[in-house]
Every structure is written in structure tokens, then in C-alpha cells.
PDB file of C-alpha atoms in Angstrom:
ATOM      1  CA  MET E   1     -15.939  -2.694 -21.558  1.00 54.00           C
ATOM      2  CA  LYS E   2     -12.653  -0.949 -22.637  1.00 69.00           C
ATOM      3  CA  HIS E   3     -10.199  -3.483 -24.394  1.00 88.00           C
ATOM      4  CA  LYS E   4      -7.124  -2.511 -22.797  1.00 97.00           C
ATOM      5  CA  THR E   5      -3.735  -2.229 -24.200  1.00 98.00           C
ATOM      6  CA  VAL E   6      -0.595  -3.220 -22.185  1.00 98.00           C
ATOM      7  CA  ALA E   7       3.234  -3.765 -21.598  1.00 98.00           C
ATOM      8  CA  ILE E   8       5.316  -6.495 -19.917  1.00 98.00           C
ATOM      9  CA  ALA E   9       8.725  -6.679 -19.542  1.00 98.00           C
ATOM     10  CA  GLY E  10      10.610 -10.171 -18.388  1.00 97.00           C
ATOM     11  CA  ALA E  11       8.392 -12.227 -20.194  1.00 97.00           C
ATOM     12  CA  THR E  12      10.405 -15.214 -20.234  1.00 94.00           C
ATOM     13  CA  GLY E  13      10.795 -15.380 -16.303  1.00 93.00           C
ATOM     14  CA  LEU E  14       9.117 -17.825 -13.875  1.00 93.00           C
ATOM     15  CA  VAL E  15       6.209 -15.079 -12.762  1.00 96.00           C
ATOM     16  CA  GLY E  16       6.417 -13.364 -16.027  1.00 97.00           C
ATOM     17  CA  SER E  17       5.799 -16.253 -18.507  1.00 96.00           C
ATOM     18  CA  HIS E  18       2.561 -16.907 -16.281  1.00 96.00           C
ATOM     19  CA  LEU E  19       1.487 -13.294 -16.277  1.00 98.00           C
ATOM     20  CA  LEU E  20       1.910 -13.421 -19.913  1.00 98.00           C
ATOM     21  CA  ASN E  21      -0.232 -16.328 -20.697  1.00 97.00           C
ATOM     22  CA  GLY E  22      -2.534 -14.563 -18.061  1.00 97.00           C
ATOM     23  CA  LEU E  23      -2.938 -11.218 -20.035  1.00 98.00           C
ATOM     24  CA  LEU E  24      -3.290 -12.771 -23.451  1.00 98.00           C
ATOM     25  CA  ALA E  25      -6.518 -14.795 -22.043  1.00 97.00           C
ATOM     26  CA  ASP E  26      -7.769 -11.878 -20.474  1.00 96.00           C
ATOM     27  CA  PRO E  27     -11.078 -10.949 -22.969  1.00 96.00           C
ATOM     28  CA  ALA E  28     -10.182  -6.808 -21.698  1.00 96.00           C
ATOM     29  CA  ILE E  29      -6.778  -6.992 -22.754  1.00 97.00           C
ATOM     30  CA  GLU E  30      -6.562  -6.487 -26.692  1.00 97.00           C
ATOM     31  CA  LYS E  31      -3.024  -5.588 -27.256  1.00 98.00           C
ATOM     32  CA  VAL E  32       0.183  -7.038 -25.178  1.00 98.00           C
ATOM     33  CA  TYR E  33       3.473  -5.862 -26.173  1.00 98.00           C
ATOM     34  CA  ALA E  34       6.125  -7.929 -24.827  1.00 98.00           C
ATOM     35  CA  LEU E  35       9.688  -6.224 -24.417  1.00 98.00           C
ATOM     36  CA  GLY E  36      12.469  -8.317 -24.501  1.00 96.00           C
ATOM     37  CA  ARG E  37      16.148  -9.274 -25.975  1.00 93.00           C
ATOM     38  CA  THR E  38      15.111 -13.127 -26.595  1.00 90.00           C
ATOM     39  CA  PRO E  39      12.243 -14.115 -28.680  1.00 90.00           C
ATOM     40  CA  LEU E  40       9.496 -16.018 -27.379  1.00 94.00           C
ATOM     41  CA  PRO E  41       8.771 -19.401 -27.645  1.00 90.00           C
ATOM     42  CA  ILE E  42       4.658 -18.598 -28.540  1.00 93.00           C
ATOM     43  CA  SER E  43       2.617 -16.441 -30.653  1.00 95.00           C
ATOM     44  CA  HIS E  44      -0.580 -15.394 -30.319  1.00 97.00           C
ATOM     45  CA  GLU E  45      -2.971 -13.033 -32.053  1.00 97.00           C
ATOM     46  CA  LYS E  46      -2.625 -10.531 -29.232  1.00 97.00           C
ATOM     47  CA  LEU E  47       0.898 -10.880 -29.270  1.00 98.00           C
ATOM     48  CA  THR E  48       3.718  -8.414 -30.520  1.00 98.00           C
ATOM     49  CA  PHE E  49       6.954  -8.791 -29.286  1.00 98.00           C
ATOM     50  CA  ILE E  50       9.437  -5.808 -29.427  1.00 97.00           C
ATOM     51  CA  HIS E  51      13.186  -7.147 -29.656  1.00 97.00           C
ATOM     52  CA  VAL E  52      14.835  -3.834 -27.341  1.00 97.00           C
ATOM     53  CA  ASN E  53      17.948  -2.505 -26.071  1.00 96.00           C
ATOM     54  CA  PHE E  54      17.344  -1.482 -22.377  1.00 97.00           C
ATOM     55  CA  ASP E  55      19.962   0.759 -22.208  1.00 97.00           C
ATOM     56  CA  ALA E  56      18.151   2.399 -25.099  1.00 97.00           C
ATOM     57  CA  LEU E  57      14.237   1.800 -24.966  1.00 97.00           C
ATOM     58  CA  PRO E  58      12.268   2.996 -28.004  1.00 96.00           C
ATOM     59  CA  THR E  59       9.131   5.017 -27.590  1.00 97.00           C
ATOM     60  CA  LEU E  60       6.021   2.596 -26.930  1.00 98.00           C
ATOM     61  CA  PRO E  61       2.911   2.708 -28.813  1.00 97.00           C
ATOM     62  CA  PRO E  62       0.233   4.209 -26.760  1.00 98.00           C
ATOM     63  CA  LEU E  63      -0.222   1.996 -23.283  1.00 98.00           C
ATOM     64  CA  ASP E  64      -3.331   1.320 -20.491  1.00 98.00           C
ATOM     65  CA  GLU E  65      -0.767  -0.859 -18.198  1.00 98.00           C
ATOM     66  CA  VAL E  66       3.046  -2.090 -17.866  1.00 98.00           C
ATOM     67  CA  TYR E  67       3.986  -5.366 -15.813  1.00 98.00           C
ATOM     68  CA  LEU E  68       7.067  -5.122 -14.863  1.00 98.00           C
ATOM     69  CA  ALA E  69       9.239  -8.861 -14.057  1.00 98.00           C
ATOM     70  CA  LEU E  70      12.345  -8.157 -14.923  1.00 97.00           C
ATOM     71  CA  GLY E  71      15.130 -10.077 -12.599  1.00 94.00           C
ATOM     72  CA  THR E  72      18.022 -11.938 -12.564  1.00 90.00           C
ATOM     73  CA  THR E  73      20.787 -13.283 -10.191  1.00 87.00           C
ATOM     74  CA  ILE E  74      23.913 -12.089  -8.954  1.00 89.00           C
ATOM     75  CA  LYS E  75      25.448 -15.297 -10.238  1.00 87.00           C
ATOM     76  CA  VAL E  76      24.307 -14.889 -13.178  1.00 89.00           C
ATOM     77  CA  ALA E  77      24.696 -11.694 -13.856  1.00 91.00           C
ATOM     78  CA  GLY E  78      27.978 -11.363 -13.184  1.00 93.00           C
ATOM     79  CA  SER E  79      28.607  -8.987 -10.134  1.00 96.00           C
ATOM     80  CA  LYS E  80      26.427  -6.632  -8.184  1.00 96.00           C
ATOM     81  CA  ASP E  81      26.234  -3.757 -10.398  1.00 97.00           C
ATOM     82  CA  ALA E  82      25.009  -6.190 -13.227  1.00 96.00           C
ATOM     83  CA  PHE E  83      22.649  -7.331 -11.201  1.00 96.00           C
ATOM     84  CA  SER E  84      21.476  -4.181 -10.247  1.00 97.00           C
ATOM     85  CA  LYS E  85      21.185  -2.751 -13.898  1.00 97.00           C
ATOM     86  CA  VAL E  86      18.590  -5.251 -14.457  1.00 97.00           C
ATOM     87  CA  ASP E  87      16.850  -5.067 -11.531  1.00 97.00           C
ATOM     88  CA  PHE E  88      16.578  -1.584 -10.710  1.00 98.00           C
ATOM     89  CA  THR E  89      17.588   0.174 -13.902  1.00 98.00           C
ATOM     90  CA  TYR E  90      15.950  -1.927 -16.760  1.00 98.00           C
ATOM     91  CA  ASN E  91      12.916  -2.201 -14.980  1.00 98.00           C
ATOM     92  CA  LEU E  92      12.541   1.731 -13.586  1.00 98.00           C
ATOM     93  CA  ALA E  93      13.405   2.364 -17.512  1.00 98.00           C
ATOM     94  CA  VAL E  94      10.726  -0.074 -18.927  1.00 98.00           C
ATOM     95  CA  ALA E  95       8.373   2.221 -16.210  1.00 98.00           C
ATOM     96  CA  LYS E  96       9.200   5.233 -17.284  1.00 98.00           C
ATOM     97  CA  THR E  97       9.018   4.968 -20.922  1.00 98.00           C
ATOM     98  CA  ALA E  98       5.632   2.878 -20.419  1.00 98.00           C
ATOM     99  CA  LEU E  99       4.195   5.836 -18.590  1.00 98.00           C
ATOM    100  CA  ALA E 100       5.477   8.539 -21.331  1.00 98.00           C
ATOM    101  CA  ALA E 101       3.447   6.160 -23.541  1.00 98.00           C
ATOM    102  CA  GLY E 102       0.194   7.032 -21.519  1.00 98.00           C
ATOM    103  CA  ALA E 103      -0.105   3.628 -19.036  1.00 98.00           C
ATOM    104  CA  LYS E 104      -1.707   4.625 -16.207  1.00 98.00           C
ATOM    105  CA  LYS E 105      -0.583   1.231 -13.811  1.00 98.00           C
ATOM    106  CA  ILE E 106       2.168  -0.814 -12.897  1.00 98.00           C
ATOM    107  CA  GLY E 107       2.356  -3.836 -11.442  1.00 98.00           C
ATOM    108  CA  VAL E 108       5.779  -4.746 -10.270  1.00 98.00           C
ATOM    109  CA  VAL E 109       7.433  -7.953  -9.242  1.00 98.00           C
ATOM    110  CA  SER E 110       9.185  -7.578  -5.872  1.00 98.00           C
ATOM    111  CA  SER E 111      10.514  -9.499  -2.851  1.00 96.00           C
ATOM    112  CA  ILE E 112      10.035 -10.015   0.643  1.00 95.00           C
ATOM    113  CA  GLY E 113      12.304  -7.937   2.692  1.00 95.00           C
ATOM    114  CA  ALA E 114      12.551  -5.383   0.160  1.00 97.00           C
ATOM    115  CA  ASP E 115      13.556  -2.057   2.384  1.00 98.00           C
ATOM    116  CA  ALA E 116      15.882   0.544   0.364  1.00 98.00           C
ATOM    117  CA  HIS E 117      17.644   1.283   3.316  1.00 97.00           C
ATOM    118  CA  SER E 118      18.324  -2.811   4.336  1.00 97.00           C
ATOM    119  CA  ASN E 119      21.917  -3.963   4.988  1.00 96.00           C
ATOM    120  CA  SER E 120      21.729  -6.557   2.260  1.00 96.00           C
ATOM    121  CA  PHE E 121      22.078  -6.017  -1.244  1.00 97.00           C
ATOM    122  CA  TYR E 122      19.337  -8.223  -2.862  1.00 95.00           C
ATOM    123  CA  PRO E 123      16.416  -6.538  -0.450  1.00 96.00           C
ATOM    124  CA  GLN E 124      17.924  -3.477  -0.628  1.00 98.00           C
ATOM    125  CA  VAL E 125      17.642  -3.081  -4.586  1.00 98.00           C
ATOM    126  CA  LYS E 126      14.107  -4.214  -4.561  1.00 98.00           C
ATOM    127  CA  GLY E 127      13.393  -1.420  -2.074  1.00 98.00           C
ATOM    128  CA  GLN E 128      14.913   1.358  -4.226  1.00 98.00           C
ATOM    129  CA  LEU E 129      13.115  -0.041  -7.471  1.00 98.00           C
ATOM    130  CA  GLU E 130       9.748   0.207  -5.078  1.00 98.00           C
ATOM    131  CA  ASP E 131      10.829   3.326  -3.940  1.00 98.00           C
ATOM    132  CA  ALA E 132      12.338   4.996  -7.468  1.00 98.00           C
ATOM    133  CA  LEU E 133       8.261   4.170  -8.839  1.00 98.00           C
ATOM    134  CA  LYS E 134       6.471   5.435  -6.280  1.00 98.00           C
ATOM    135  CA  ALA E 135       8.353   8.904  -7.033  1.00 98.00           C
ATOM    136  CA  LEU E 136       6.545   8.300 -10.696  1.00 98.00           C
ATOM    137  CA  THR E 137       3.535   8.525  -9.533  1.00 98.00           C
ATOM    138  CA  PRO E 138       1.433   6.464 -11.331  1.00 98.00           C
ATOM    139  CA  GLU E 139      -2.463   6.194 -11.051  1.00 98.00           C
ATOM    140  CA  GLY E 140      -1.754   2.711  -9.565  1.00 98.00           C
ATOM    141  CA  LEU E 141       1.205   0.557  -8.671  1.00 98.00           C
ATOM    142  CA  VAL E 142       0.863  -2.800  -7.336  1.00 98.00           C
ATOM    143  CA  ILE E 143       3.767  -4.379  -5.834  1.00 98.00           C
ATOM    144  CA  VAL E 144       4.175  -8.202  -5.131  1.00 98.00           C
ATOM    145  CA  ARG E 145       6.453  -8.790  -2.548  1.00 97.00           C
ATOM    146  CA  PRO E 146       6.673 -13.047  -2.745  1.00 96.00           C
ATOM    147  CA  SER E 147       8.632 -15.448  -0.955  1.00 91.00           C
ATOM    148  CA  ILE E 148      10.736 -17.727  -2.321  1.00 84.00           C
ATOM    149  CA  LEU E 149       9.021 -18.897  -5.848  1.00 88.00           C
ATOM    150  CA  LEU E 150       7.813 -22.381  -6.939  1.00 86.00           C
ATOM    151  CA  GLY E 151       7.480 -23.210 -10.812  1.00 75.00           C
ATOM    152  CA  ASP E 152       9.595 -25.277 -13.006  1.00 69.00           C
ATOM    153  CA  ARG E 153      12.478 -23.362 -14.259  1.00 58.00           C
ATOM    154  CA  LYS E 154      14.087 -26.119 -16.222  1.00 60.00           C
ATOM    155  CA  SER E 155      11.364 -25.601 -19.159  1.00 59.00           C
ATOM    156  CA  LEU E 156      11.547 -22.342 -19.147  1.00 56.00           C
ATOM    157  CA  GLY E 157      15.517 -22.618 -20.003  1.00 56.00           C
ATOM    158  CA  GLN E 158      16.395 -20.484 -16.552  1.00 55.00           C
ATOM    159  CA  PRO E 159      19.381 -21.971 -14.607  1.00 55.00           C
ATOM    160  CA  THR E 160      18.204 -23.005 -11.301  1.00 57.00           C
ATOM    161  CA  ARG E 161      18.896 -21.947  -7.927  1.00 56.00           C
ATOM    162  CA  ARG E 162      20.233 -24.017  -5.707  1.00 60.00           C
ATOM    163  CA  GLY E 163      18.662 -22.831  -2.649  1.00 59.00           C
ATOM    164  CA  GLU E 164      15.311 -22.620  -4.146  1.00 57.00           C
ATOM    165  CA  GLU E 165      15.886 -26.537  -5.574  1.00 65.00           C
ATOM    166  CA  ILE E 166      16.502 -27.496  -1.608  1.00 68.00           C
ATOM    167  CA  PHE E 167      13.684 -25.160  -0.265  1.00 60.00           C
ATOM    168  CA  MET E 168      11.291 -26.557  -3.360  1.00 64.00           C
ATOM    169  CA  ALA E 169      11.799 -30.094  -1.991  1.00 67.00           C
ATOM    170  CA  LEU E 170      11.159 -29.802   1.318  1.00 71.00           C
ATOM    171  CA  ALA E 171       8.000 -26.904   0.944  1.00 64.00           C
ATOM    172  CA  LYS E 172       5.310 -29.814   0.840  1.00 60.00           C
ATOM    173  CA  LEU E 173       6.575 -30.770   4.698  1.00 70.00           C
ATOM    174  CA  LEU E 174       7.876 -27.246   5.831  1.00 71.00           C
ATOM    175  CA  ASN E 175       5.231 -24.891   4.478  1.00 69.00           C
ATOM    176  CA  PRO E 176       2.533 -25.824   6.814  1.00 69.00           C
ATOM    177  CA  PHE E 177       4.931 -24.833  10.123  1.00 66.00           C
ATOM    178  CA  LEU E 178       6.213 -21.648   8.185  1.00 71.00           C
ATOM    179  CA  PRO E 179       4.489 -18.345   8.698  1.00 69.00           C
ATOM    180  CA  LYS E 180       2.259 -17.565   5.565  1.00 75.00           C
ATOM    181  CA  THR E 181       4.506 -15.063   4.767  1.00 77.00           C
ATOM    182  CA  PHE E 182       7.433 -17.131   4.559  1.00 73.00           C
ATOM    183  CA  ARG E 183       5.633 -19.896   2.635  1.00 81.00           C
ATOM    184  CA  ALA E 184       7.349 -20.746  -0.556  1.00 84.00           C
ATOM    185  CA  ILE E 185       4.286 -19.226  -3.137  1.00 90.00           C
ATOM    186  CA  GLU E 186       3.591 -20.914  -6.905  1.00 93.00           C
ATOM    187  CA  ALA E 187       4.583 -18.177  -9.771  1.00 95.00           C
ATOM    188  CA  THR E 188       1.069 -18.457 -10.919  1.00 96.00           C
ATOM    189  CA  LYS E 189      -0.581 -17.446  -7.704  1.00 97.00           C
ATOM    190  CA  VAL E 190       2.144 -13.971  -7.605  1.00 97.00           C
ATOM    191  CA  ALA E 191       1.299 -13.324 -11.709  1.00 97.00           C
ATOM    192  CA  ASN E 192      -2.585 -13.789 -10.945  1.00 97.00           C
ATOM    193  CA  ALA E 193      -2.684 -11.256  -7.978  1.00 98.00           C
ATOM    194  CA  LEU E 194      -0.655  -8.869 -10.341  1.00 98.00           C
ATOM    195  CA  ARG E 195      -3.670  -9.634 -13.446  1.00 97.00           C
ATOM    196  CA  ALA E 196      -6.429  -8.767 -10.787  1.00 97.00           C
ATOM    197  CA  GLU E 197      -5.111  -5.590  -8.843  1.00 98.00           C
ATOM    198  CA  VAL E 198      -3.464  -3.572 -11.136  1.00 98.00           C
ATOM    199  CA  PRO E 199      -6.444  -2.642 -13.434  1.00 97.00           C
ATOM    200  CA  LYS E 200      -8.490  -1.990 -10.277  1.00 97.00           C
ATOM    201  CA  THR E 201      -5.926   0.234  -7.952  1.00 97.00           C
ATOM    202  CA  THR E 202      -5.845   3.449  -7.086  1.00 97.00           C
ATOM    203  CA  GLY E 203      -2.510   4.873  -5.327  1.00 98.00           C
ATOM    204  CA  ASN E 204       0.161   2.497  -4.001  1.00 98.00           C
ATOM    205  CA  VAL E 205      -0.691  -1.163  -3.056  1.00 98.00           C
ATOM    206  CA  MET E 206       1.843  -3.680  -1.625  1.00 98.00           C
ATOM    207  CA  ILE E 207       0.660  -7.311  -1.424  1.00 98.00           C
ATOM    208  CA  ASP E 208       2.958  -9.543   0.800  1.00 96.00           C
ATOM    209  CA  SER E 209       3.688 -13.334   0.795  1.00 94.00           C
ATOM    210  CA  ALA E 210       0.844 -13.877   3.051  1.00 93.00           C
ATOM    211  CA  HIS E 211      -2.032 -12.389   1.054  1.00 95.00           C
ATOM    212  CA  LEU E 212      -0.412 -13.256  -2.151  1.00 96.00           C
ATOM    213  CA  GLN E 213      -1.614 -17.147  -1.048  1.00 93.00           C
ATOM    214  CA  GLN E 214      -5.202 -16.121  -1.391  1.00 93.00           C
ATOM    215  CA  TYR E 215      -5.107 -16.184  -5.182  1.00 94.00           C
ATOM    216  CA  ALA E 216      -5.938 -18.792  -7.682  1.00 88.00           C
ATOM    217  CA  LEU E 217      -3.069 -21.008  -9.250  1.00 83.00           C
TER     218      LEU E 217
END
């Protein structure tokens, strides 16, 4: 078994934190580089935190895979331009830097309804990122498009999102009656889908929220 080296951006987020824990527990992975501006609350023998300025990323060590989980909200970012900088510009910059370091596979957290031609800003930015990553022509690209994410944001020190709070409170009642694509989904399932699919994927693969439901918690 080849022992791989991977990088992750967004490891303090809802999906990213679960993804990081899964990568560290994976016996096929020898080294995990976490790129960020805020030190991580955990330590592990496989883990190296790289403090970065996403506007001027450093050269990265040799890599096999990269996972992109950077994300914010317009409210937190302060403007549409600031939101786009995080969700589009920074994710794309990490991808380019990782490919330059030898990474062959990319996994990215996108969103339900992502479409570069959407009339709505949020799905438009997500779709633009998807298209830009495809244009990099990695050996494998896995795009996951979750619906509203379930998980404990407060424990991560993240601001809660009112719409998500309301939906999560009703999710147990509503989910059985909603089409699978629109059901709220546990962040752990999204993270586990990326870990399962990125290593074996060739070409571009998109996993919608309905299919994300099948992955383990």
C-alpha cells in the first residue's frame, strides 16, 4: 500500500474538521498538511499545520491529493467580493499550488445548485469554482454538492446561520418528506464521501446531496 501525502484547506470548518479527522485516521495516509490562518486545536503525529497567507501561498511539499473545504458566508465575509475571494479565489489558488506540488487528485466541497450561469450569487460562485477546477485538468476531481449541512458549528467556534438553525430544528420532521437531494445532510457524510471517492477517481465526478446520503456517518 502506498502511503500518501495530502493537503487540506478549510480544516477548521464543519466538513473540513471531519475530513481532517478522517484523513488522520486513514492508514493509507502518511502525512497531512493543513493550510490555514488559524492554528488547529488538535495535534497528531501525521499532521503538519502550515500557516499561510492565501493571497500569497508558499510552495508546498510533494503531494498526492488536495482537499478544498474553504468557505464562508456573505454576512461573515462582509461583502460579495470578500465572499468570492474565499470561496472561489482562495480555493482555486490552493488547487493550483497543490497541483504544482505534484497532487493528482482534488476533492472540493461545493453546494447544491452550483451553476456558473445561475442568477443567484452563491450558486454562481460555487459553479465558477467547479468550472475553474475542471479547467486545471487534474487526474481526478471529486465535487460534492451537499444540501444544508447538519453539525455542531458552535463547538467549532463558528457563527451559526439562522436559516440553517431553523432547518436543522425541523430536519427530523421534514427530511422523510423531502426529495433526497434537498434533505439536510450530516457533515460527516460529506467528508466521508470525499475520503472514499477522491483516491479512486479518474476524471470529473460530481456527487449530489441525494447520493451523499448513502455514505457512513
